[in-house]
PDB file of C-alpha atoms in Angstrom:
ATOM      1  CA  ALA I   1     120.273  42.895 152.431  1.00 79.00           C
ATOM      2  CA  GLN I   2     123.237  42.011 154.765  1.00 87.00           C
ATOM      3  CA  SER I   3     126.775  41.122 153.173  1.00 91.00           C
ATOM      4  CA  VAL I   4     130.492  40.537 154.406  1.00 95.00           C
ATOM      5  CA  ALA I   5     133.630  40.717 152.744  1.00 95.00           C
ATOM      6  CA  GLN I   6     136.753  39.004 153.217  1.00 96.00           C
ATOM      7  CA  PRO I   7     139.210  40.774 150.570  1.00 95.00           C
ATOM      8  CA  GLU I   8     141.971  38.166 151.510  1.00 96.00           C
ATOM      9  CA  ASP I   9     142.072  34.554 150.442  1.00 95.00           C
ATOM     10  CA  GLN I  10     145.339  33.649 152.544  1.00 97.00           C
ATOM     11  CA  VAL I  11     147.388  35.470 155.120  1.00 98.00           C
ATOM     12  CA  ASN I  12     151.005  33.984 155.674  1.00 97.00           C
ATOM     13  CA  VAL I  13     152.643  35.450 158.636  1.00 97.00           C
ATOM     14  CA  ALA I  14     155.776  33.906 160.727  1.00 97.00           C
ATOM     15  CA  GLU I  15     155.129  32.580 164.300  1.00 97.00           C
ATOM     16  CA  GLY I  16     155.375  35.150 166.759  1.00 97.00           C
ATOM     17  CA  ASN I  17     154.233  38.036 164.574  1.00 97.00           C
ATOM     18  CA  PRO I  18     151.121  39.717 164.423  1.00 97.00           C
ATOM     19  CA  LEU I  19     147.905  38.622 162.620  1.00 97.00           C
ATOM     20  CA  THR I  20     145.296  40.638 161.574  1.00 98.00           C
ATOM     21  CA  VAL I  21     142.633  39.103 159.026  1.00 98.00           C
ATOM     22  CA  LYS I  22     140.514  41.839 157.513  1.00 98.00           C
ATOM     23  CA  CYS I  23     136.474  41.761 157.054  1.00 98.00           C
ATOM     24  CA  THR I  24     134.337  44.318 156.095  1.00 97.00           C
ATOM     25  CA  TYR I  25     130.143  44.091 156.245  1.00 96.00           C
ATOM     26  CA  SER I  26     127.176  45.741 155.198  1.00 94.00           C
ATOM     27  CA  VAL I  27     123.562  46.026 157.163  1.00 90.00           C
ATOM     28  CA  SER I  28     121.041  48.218 156.747  1.00 87.00           C
ATOM     29  CA  GLY I  29     120.817  48.666 160.548  1.00 82.00           C
ATOM     30  CA  ASN I  30     122.906  48.073 163.424  1.00 85.00           C
ATOM     31  CA  PRO I  31     124.819  45.017 163.499  1.00 89.00           C
ATOM     32  CA  TYR I  32     126.019  41.851 165.463  1.00 91.00           C
ATOM     33  CA  LEU I  33     129.356  40.863 163.715  1.00 94.00           C
ATOM     34  CA  PHE I  34     130.991  37.405 164.822  1.00 94.00           C
ATOM     35  CA  TRP I  35     134.510  35.645 164.058  1.00 97.00           C
ATOM     36  CA  TYR I  36     134.429  31.670 163.699  1.00 96.00           C
ATOM     37  CA  VAL I  37     137.387  29.798 163.314  1.00 96.00           C
ATOM     38  CA  GLN I  38     137.101  26.122 161.302  1.00 95.00           C
ATOM     39  CA  TYR I  39     140.118  23.492 161.842  1.00 93.00           C
ATOM     40  CA  PRO I  40     140.565  20.609 159.260  1.00 89.00           C
ATOM     41  CA  ASN I  41     137.485  18.331 159.115  1.00 86.00           C
ATOM     42  CA  ARG I  42     135.836  20.414 161.974  1.00 90.00           C
ATOM     43  CA  GLY I  43     132.556  22.611 162.303  1.00 90.00           C
ATOM     44  CA  LEU I  44     133.076  26.295 162.791  1.00 93.00           C
ATOM     45  CA  GLN I  45     133.947  27.282 166.286  1.00 94.00           C
ATOM     46  CA  PHE I  46     133.278  30.768 167.731  1.00 93.00           C
ATOM     47  CA  LEU I  47     135.885  33.033 168.699  1.00 95.00           C
ATOM     48  CA  LEU I  48     134.177  36.528 169.652  1.00 95.00           C
ATOM     49  CA  LYS I  49     131.477  38.544 168.525  1.00 93.00           C
ATOM     50  CA  TYR I  50     130.316  42.243 168.828  1.00 93.00           C
ATOM     51  CA  ILE I  51     126.944  43.379 170.089  1.00 88.00           C
ATOM     52  CA  THR I  52     127.612  47.057 171.388  1.00 85.00           C
ATOM     53  CA  GLY I  53     129.814  49.161 173.729  1.00 84.00           C
ATOM     54  CA  ASP I  54     133.438  49.230 173.411  1.00 87.00           C
ATOM     55  CA  ASN I  55     134.962  48.773 170.033  1.00 91.00           C
ATOM     56  CA  LEU I  56     137.752  46.445 171.127  1.00 95.00           C
ATOM     57  CA  VAL I  57     136.189  43.165 171.563  1.00 95.00           C
ATOM     58  CA  LYS I  58     138.454  40.103 173.211  1.00 94.00           C
ATOM     59  CA  GLY I  59     137.977  36.480 172.356  1.00 93.00           C
ATOM     60  CA  SER I  60     138.930  33.003 172.685  1.00 89.00           C
ATOM     61  CA  TYR I  61     142.675  31.685 172.493  1.00 91.00           C
ATOM     62  CA  GLY I  62     144.230  35.484 172.219  1.00 94.00           C
ATOM     63  CA  PHE I  63     142.129  36.767 169.828  1.00 96.00           C
ATOM     64  CA  GLU I  64     140.751  40.460 169.421  1.00 97.00           C
ATOM     65  CA  ALA I  65     138.629  42.220 167.034  1.00 97.00           C
ATOM     66  CA  GLU I  66     137.915  45.994 166.118  1.00 95.00           C
ATOM     67  CA  PHE I  67     134.730  47.237 165.294  1.00 95.00           C
ATOM     68  CA  ASN I  68     135.120  50.308 163.271  1.00 95.00           C
ATOM     69  CA  LYS I  69     131.544  52.116 162.413  1.00 93.00           C
ATOM     70  CA  SER I  70     132.575  54.813 160.210  1.00 93.00           C
ATOM     71  CA  GLN I  71     134.668  51.997 157.896  1.00 95.00           C
ATOM     72  CA  THR I  72     132.406  49.425 158.635  1.00 95.00           C
ATOM     73  CA  SER I  73     135.097  46.940 159.038  1.00 97.00           C
ATOM     74  CA  PHE I  74     136.008  44.227 161.975  1.00 97.00           C
ATOM     75  CA  HIS I  75     139.182  43.182 161.519  1.00 98.00           C
ATOM     76  CA  LEU I  76     140.401  39.859 163.884  1.00 98.00           C
ATOM     77  CA  LYS I  77     143.794  40.236 165.478  1.00 97.00           C
ATOM     78  CA  LYS I  78     146.435  38.551 167.708  1.00 97.00           C
ATOM     79  CA  PRO I  79     149.538  39.842 168.596  1.00 96.00           C
ATOM     80  CA  SER I  80     151.469  37.137 168.507  1.00 97.00           C
ATOM     81  CA  ALA I  81     150.959  34.185 166.019  1.00 97.00           C
ATOM     82  CA  LEU I  82     151.010  30.473 167.076  1.00 97.00           C
ATOM     83  CA  VAL I  83     151.421  27.392 164.457  1.00 96.00           C
ATOM     84  CA  SER I  84     148.240  25.986 165.985  1.00 95.00           C
ATOM     85  CA  ASP I  85     146.437  29.192 164.582  1.00 96.00           C
ATOM     86  CA  SER I  86     146.713  27.893 161.394  1.00 97.00           C
ATOM     87  CA  ALA I  87     142.949  27.149 160.239  1.00 97.00           C
ATOM     88  CA  LEU I  88     140.107  28.902 158.043  1.00 96.00           C
ATOM     89  CA  TYR I  89     138.842  32.097 159.765  1.00 97.00           C
ATOM     90  CA  PHE I  90     134.951  33.011 158.801  1.00 96.00           C
ATOM     91  CA  CYS I  91     133.710  36.646 159.084  1.00 97.00           C
ATOM     92  CA  ALA I  92     129.864  36.433 160.050  1.00 94.00           C
ATOM     93  CA  VAL I  93     127.095  39.880 160.425  1.00 93.00           C
ATOM     94  CA  ARG I  94     123.670  39.550 161.796  1.00 89.00           C
ATOM     95  CA  ASP I  95     121.122  42.929 161.677  1.00 84.00           C
ATOM     96  CA  ARG I  96     120.288  43.918 164.913  1.00 79.00           C
ATOM     97  CA  TRP I  97     116.577  43.080 163.827  1.00 77.00           C
ATOM     98  CA  SER I  98     116.992  40.152 162.271  1.00 74.00           C
ATOM     99  CA  ASP I  99     115.185  36.850 163.315  1.00 72.00           C
ATOM    100  CA  TYR I 100     117.574  34.578 162.134  1.00 76.00           C
ATOM    101  CA  LYS I 101     119.821  35.263 159.017  1.00 81.00           C
ATOM    102  CA  LEU I 102     123.619  35.299 159.486  1.00 88.00           C
ATOM    103  CA  SER I 103     125.245  36.290 156.188  1.00 91.00           C
ATOM    104  CA  PHE I 104     129.310  34.778 156.007  1.00 93.00           C
ATOM    105  CA  GLY I 105     132.341  35.946 154.576  1.00 94.00           C
ATOM    106  CA  ALA I 106     133.855  33.570 152.431  1.00 93.00           C
ATOM    107  CA  GLY I 107     136.693  32.761 154.542  1.00 95.00           C
ATOM    108  CA  THR I 108     140.660  33.614 155.103  1.00 96.00           C
ATOM    109  CA  THR I 109     142.741  30.897 155.340  1.00 96.00           C
ATOM    110  CA  VAL I 110     145.424  31.828 157.934  1.00 97.00           C
ATOM    111  CA  THR I 111     148.876  30.102 157.117  1.00 97.00           C
ATOM    112  CA  VAL I 112     151.267  30.436 160.256  1.00 97.00           C
ATOM    113  CA  ARG I 113     154.868  29.165 159.377  1.00 96.00           C
ATOM    114  CA  ALA I 114     157.567  28.226 162.387  1.00 94.00           C
TER     115      ALA I 114
ATOM    116  CA  ASN Z   1     129.020  18.061 176.501  1.00 63.00           C
ATOM    117  CA  ALA Z   2     128.087  16.690 173.071  1.00 75.00           C
ATOM    118  CA  GLY Z   3     126.222  19.981 171.669  1.00 93.00           C
ATOM    119  CA  VAL Z   4     125.139  19.428 167.959  1.00 96.00           C
ATOM    120  CA  THR Z   5     125.762  15.835 166.241  1.00 96.00           C
ATOM    121  CA  GLN Z   6     125.567  15.232 162.908  1.00 97.00           C
ATOM    122  CA  THR Z   7     125.440  11.554 161.042  1.00 96.00           C
ATOM    123  CA  PRO Z   8     126.901  10.032 159.135  1.00 96.00           C
ATOM    124  CA  LYS Z   9     130.497  12.017 158.926  1.00 95.00           C
ATOM    125  CA  PHE Z  10     130.736  11.251 155.306  1.00 96.00           C
ATOM    126  CA  ARG Z  11     128.858   9.309 152.343  1.00 95.00           C
ATOM    127  CA  VAL Z  12     129.022   8.621 148.901  1.00 96.00           C
ATOM    128  CA  LEU Z  13     126.275   8.739 147.079  1.00 95.00           C
ATOM    129  CA  LYS Z  14     125.161   8.078 143.196  1.00 96.00           C
ATOM    130  CA  THR Z  15     122.759  10.467 140.921  1.00 97.00           C
ATOM    131  CA  GLY Z  16     119.599  10.007 141.495  1.00 96.00           C
ATOM    132  CA  GLN Z  17     120.032   8.398 144.860  1.00 96.00           C
ATOM    133  CA  SER Z  18     118.439   9.651 148.029  1.00 95.00           C
ATOM    134  CA  MET Z  19     119.621  10.174 151.487  1.00 95.00           C
ATOM    135  CA  THR Z  20     118.671  11.633 154.524  1.00 97.00           C
ATOM    136  CA  LEU Z  21     121.142  13.751 157.057  1.00 97.00           C
ATOM    137  CA  LEU Z  22     120.383  14.088 161.011  1.00 97.00           C
ATOM    138  CA  CYS Z  23     121.128  16.905 163.272  1.00 97.00           C
ATOM    139  CA  ALA Z  24     120.745  16.504 167.047  1.00 97.00           C
ATOM    140  CA  GLN Z  25     121.463  19.027 169.553  1.00 97.00           C
ATOM    141  CA  ASP Z  26     121.436  19.126 173.253  1.00 95.00           C
ATOM    142  CA  MET Z  27     121.324  22.797 174.423  1.00 93.00           C
ATOM    143  CA  ASN Z  28     117.685  23.094 174.020  1.00 92.00           C
ATOM    144  CA  HIS Z  29     117.930  25.404 171.270  1.00 92.00           C
ATOM    145  CA  GLU Z  30     114.875  26.598 169.656  1.00 92.00           C
ATOM    146  CA  TYR Z  31     116.645  27.313 166.583  1.00 93.00           C
ATOM    147  CA  MET Z  32     118.188  25.162 164.121  1.00 95.00           C
ATOM    148  CA  TYR Z  33     119.895  25.392 160.362  1.00 96.00           C
ATOM    149  CA  TRP Z  34     121.660  23.443 158.084  1.00 97.00           C
ATOM    150  CA  TYR Z  35     124.218  25.108 155.561  1.00 97.00           C
ATOM    151  CA  ARG Z  36     126.351  23.972 152.626  1.00 96.00           C
ATOM    152  CA  GLN Z  37     130.173  24.864 152.239  1.00 94.00           C
ATOM    153  CA  ASP Z  38     131.701  25.216 148.996  1.00 92.00           C
ATOM    154  CA  PRO Z  39     135.122  26.241 148.423  1.00 86.00           C
ATOM    155  CA  GLY Z  40     135.465  29.831 148.245  1.00 82.00           C
ATOM    156  CA  MET Z  41     131.727  30.884 149.193  1.00 84.00           C
ATOM    157  CA  GLY Z  42     131.621  30.744 152.601  1.00 87.00           C
ATOM    158  CA  LEU Z  43     128.495  28.989 154.350  1.00 92.00           C
ATOM    159  CA  ARG Z  44     125.239  29.090 152.690  1.00 94.00           C
ATOM    160  CA  LEU Z  45     122.014  28.442 154.355  1.00 94.00           C
ATOM    161  CA  ILE Z  46     119.525  25.796 152.706  1.00 97.00           C
ATOM    162  CA  HIS Z  47     116.648  25.407 155.514  1.00 96.00           C
ATOM    163  CA  TYR Z  48     116.054  26.307 158.878  1.00 94.00           C
ATOM    164  CA  SER Z  49     113.768  25.917 161.765  1.00 95.00           C
ATOM    165  CA  VAL Z  50     112.465  28.474 164.540  1.00 91.00           C
ATOM    166  CA  GLY Z  51     110.848  25.688 166.387  1.00 92.00           C
ATOM    167  CA  GLU Z  52     109.664  22.351 166.607  1.00 93.00           C
ATOM    168  CA  GLY Z  53     107.144  21.487 163.375  1.00 93.00           C
ATOM    169  CA  THR Z  54     108.168  24.819 161.704  1.00 94.00           C
ATOM    170  CA  THR Z  55     111.036  24.691 158.933  1.00 95.00           C
ATOM    171  CA  ALA Z  56     111.755  27.797 156.295  1.00 94.00           C
ATOM    172  CA  LYS Z  57     113.648  28.316 152.706  1.00 94.00           C
ATOM    173  CA  GLY Z  58     117.087  29.701 153.557  1.00 93.00           C
ATOM    174  CA  GLU Z  59     119.304  31.042 150.472  1.00 91.00           C
ATOM    175  CA  VAL Z  60     119.738  27.760 148.731  1.00 95.00           C
ATOM    176  CA  PRO Z  61     116.633  25.714 149.467  1.00 96.00           C
ATOM    177  CA  ASP Z  62     116.094  23.900 145.761  1.00 95.00           C
ATOM    178  CA  GLY Z  63     117.028  19.724 145.760  1.00 95.00           C
ATOM    179  CA  TYR Z  64     116.641  19.826 149.621  1.00 97.00           C
ATOM    180  CA  ASN Z  65     113.729  19.070 152.383  1.00 96.00           C
ATOM    181  CA  VAL Z  66     113.889  19.412 156.429  1.00 97.00           C
ATOM    182  CA  SER Z  67     112.005  18.338 158.952  1.00 97.00           C
ATOM    183  CA  ARG Z  68     111.699  19.181 162.467  1.00 97.00           C
ATOM    184  CA  LEU Z  69     109.493  16.677 164.140  1.00 94.00           C
ATOM    185  CA  LYS Z  70     111.423  17.055 167.879  1.00 95.00           C
ATOM    186  CA  LYS Z  71     113.202  19.999 169.215  1.00 95.00           C
ATOM    187  CA  GLN Z  72     116.273  18.533 169.374  1.00 96.00           C
ATOM    188  CA  ASN Z  73     116.176  17.081 165.926  1.00 97.00           C
ATOM    189  CA  PHE Z  74     116.382  18.405 162.236  1.00 98.00           C
ATOM    190  CA  LEU Z  75     116.710  16.264 159.137  1.00 98.00           C
ATOM    191  CA  LEU Z  76     117.805  17.441 156.037  1.00 98.00           C
ATOM    192  CA  GLY Z  77     116.888  14.757 153.107  1.00 97.00           C
ATOM    193  CA  LEU Z  78     118.340  15.031 149.268  1.00 96.00           C
ATOM    194  CA  GLU Z  79     115.300  13.208 147.333  1.00 91.00           C
ATOM    195  CA  SER Z  80     117.179  12.643 144.043  1.00 95.00           C
ATOM    196  CA  ALA Z  81     121.014  13.421 144.480  1.00 95.00           C
ATOM    197  CA  ALA Z  82     122.547  15.573 141.941  1.00 96.00           C
ATOM    198  CA  PRO Z  83     126.370  15.896 141.492  1.00 96.00           C
ATOM    199  CA  SER Z  84     125.942  19.637 142.297  1.00 95.00           C
ATOM    200  CA  GLN Z  85     125.036  18.765 145.738  1.00 96.00           C
ATOM    201  CA  THR Z  86     128.610  17.772 146.495  1.00 96.00           C
ATOM    202  CA  SER Z  87     129.595  19.458 149.263  1.00 96.00           C
ATOM    203  CA  VAL Z  88     129.913  19.731 153.081  1.00 95.00           C
ATOM    204  CA  TYR Z  89     126.945  19.892 155.152  1.00 97.00           C
ATOM    205  CA  PHE Z  90     126.856  21.973 158.242  1.00 96.00           C
ATOM    206  CA  CYS Z  91     124.078  21.856 161.361  1.00 97.00           C
ATOM    207  CA  ALA Z  92     123.559  24.661 163.361  1.00 96.00           C
ATOM    208  CA  SER Z  93     122.005  25.517 166.799  1.00 95.00           C
ATOM    209  CA  SER Z  94     120.830  28.707 168.312  1.00 91.00           C
ATOM    210  CA  TYR Z  95     118.867  30.560 170.606  1.00 85.00           C
ATOM    211  CA  PRO Z  96     115.548  32.547 169.418  1.00 78.00           C
ATOM    212  CA  GLY Z  97     115.846  35.488 167.183  1.00 65.00           C
ATOM    213  CA  TRP Z  98     115.302  37.879 170.127  1.00 63.00           C
ATOM    214  CA  ARG Z  99     118.716  37.141 171.940  1.00 61.00           C
ATOM    215  CA  SER Z 100     120.282  37.184 168.240  1.00 62.00           C
ATOM    216  CA  ASN Z 101     123.738  37.952 170.039  1.00 74.00           C
ATOM    217  CA  GLN Z 102     124.001  34.815 170.758  1.00 79.00           C
ATOM    218  CA  PRO Z 103     126.339  32.785 168.377  1.00 87.00           C
ATOM    219  CA  GLN Z 104     124.992  30.134 166.615  1.00 90.00           C
ATOM    220  CA  HIS Z 105     127.165  26.678 167.364  1.00 93.00           C
ATOM    221  CA  PHE Z 106     127.788  24.247 164.407  1.00 95.00           C
ATOM    222  CA  GLY Z 107     128.417  20.721 164.428  1.00 95.00           C
ATOM    223  CA  ASP Z 108     131.358  18.986 162.710  1.00 94.00           C
ATOM    224  CA  GLY Z 109     129.941  18.460 159.498  1.00 94.00           C
ATOM    225  CA  THR Z 110     128.752  15.469 156.459  1.00 96.00           C
ATOM    226  CA  ARG Z 111     131.182  15.475 153.866  1.00 95.00           C
ATOM    227  CA  LEU Z 112     129.097  14.401 150.622  1.00 96.00           C
ATOM    228  CA  SER Z 113     129.719  13.219 147.269  1.00 96.00           C
ATOM    229  CA  ILE Z 114     127.326  12.287 144.521  1.00 96.00           C
ATOM    230  CA  LEU Z 115     129.112  10.065 141.696  1.00 95.00           C
TER     231      LEU Z 115
END
């Protein structure tokens, strides 16, 4: 079985401050991990992924994520948040040996205030 | 550069009516998926397809049927709509499982209300 937990329903930060969105996962094997962002009335857009190798992954729009195997976490970060980063963020996990199944967290709403 | 296109974007149905949601992708992906998104629950997989002519059940398949007659199209049907099926429906596509490190690509969704 595989699952994802996003412990925070909402994250509020001021523009220019660091942004962190938390994600923990559970899989029976080695994980592939993904972050997606959803803007209002739009579909999910891929931000970044962890497959193997360097634990720090860089993605689109200045986002990065750190894979921590011992803590089974994959937190999304941005050093300096923008108002335009306000959106719904989803973490997702797939067992490396799974043919298709991608499990999503419940999502975290990020609000960046000017 | 269309990617994944869903039609319609919005629809209101009465209980018991039927309808079909259409998904089309132009990326030559083998795999296609239908999800529903409900507040606080993330995305849940309804049905998926690993190739033309094949379909399989996901986590929440009851009340839905699907067909994949052409590689680029994946249809989701509601035979007798119920209020519990009020949701936002997303279609996605991807490369095959053996390339499972590749992300899924999503359409913009269909917002469906059942009265």
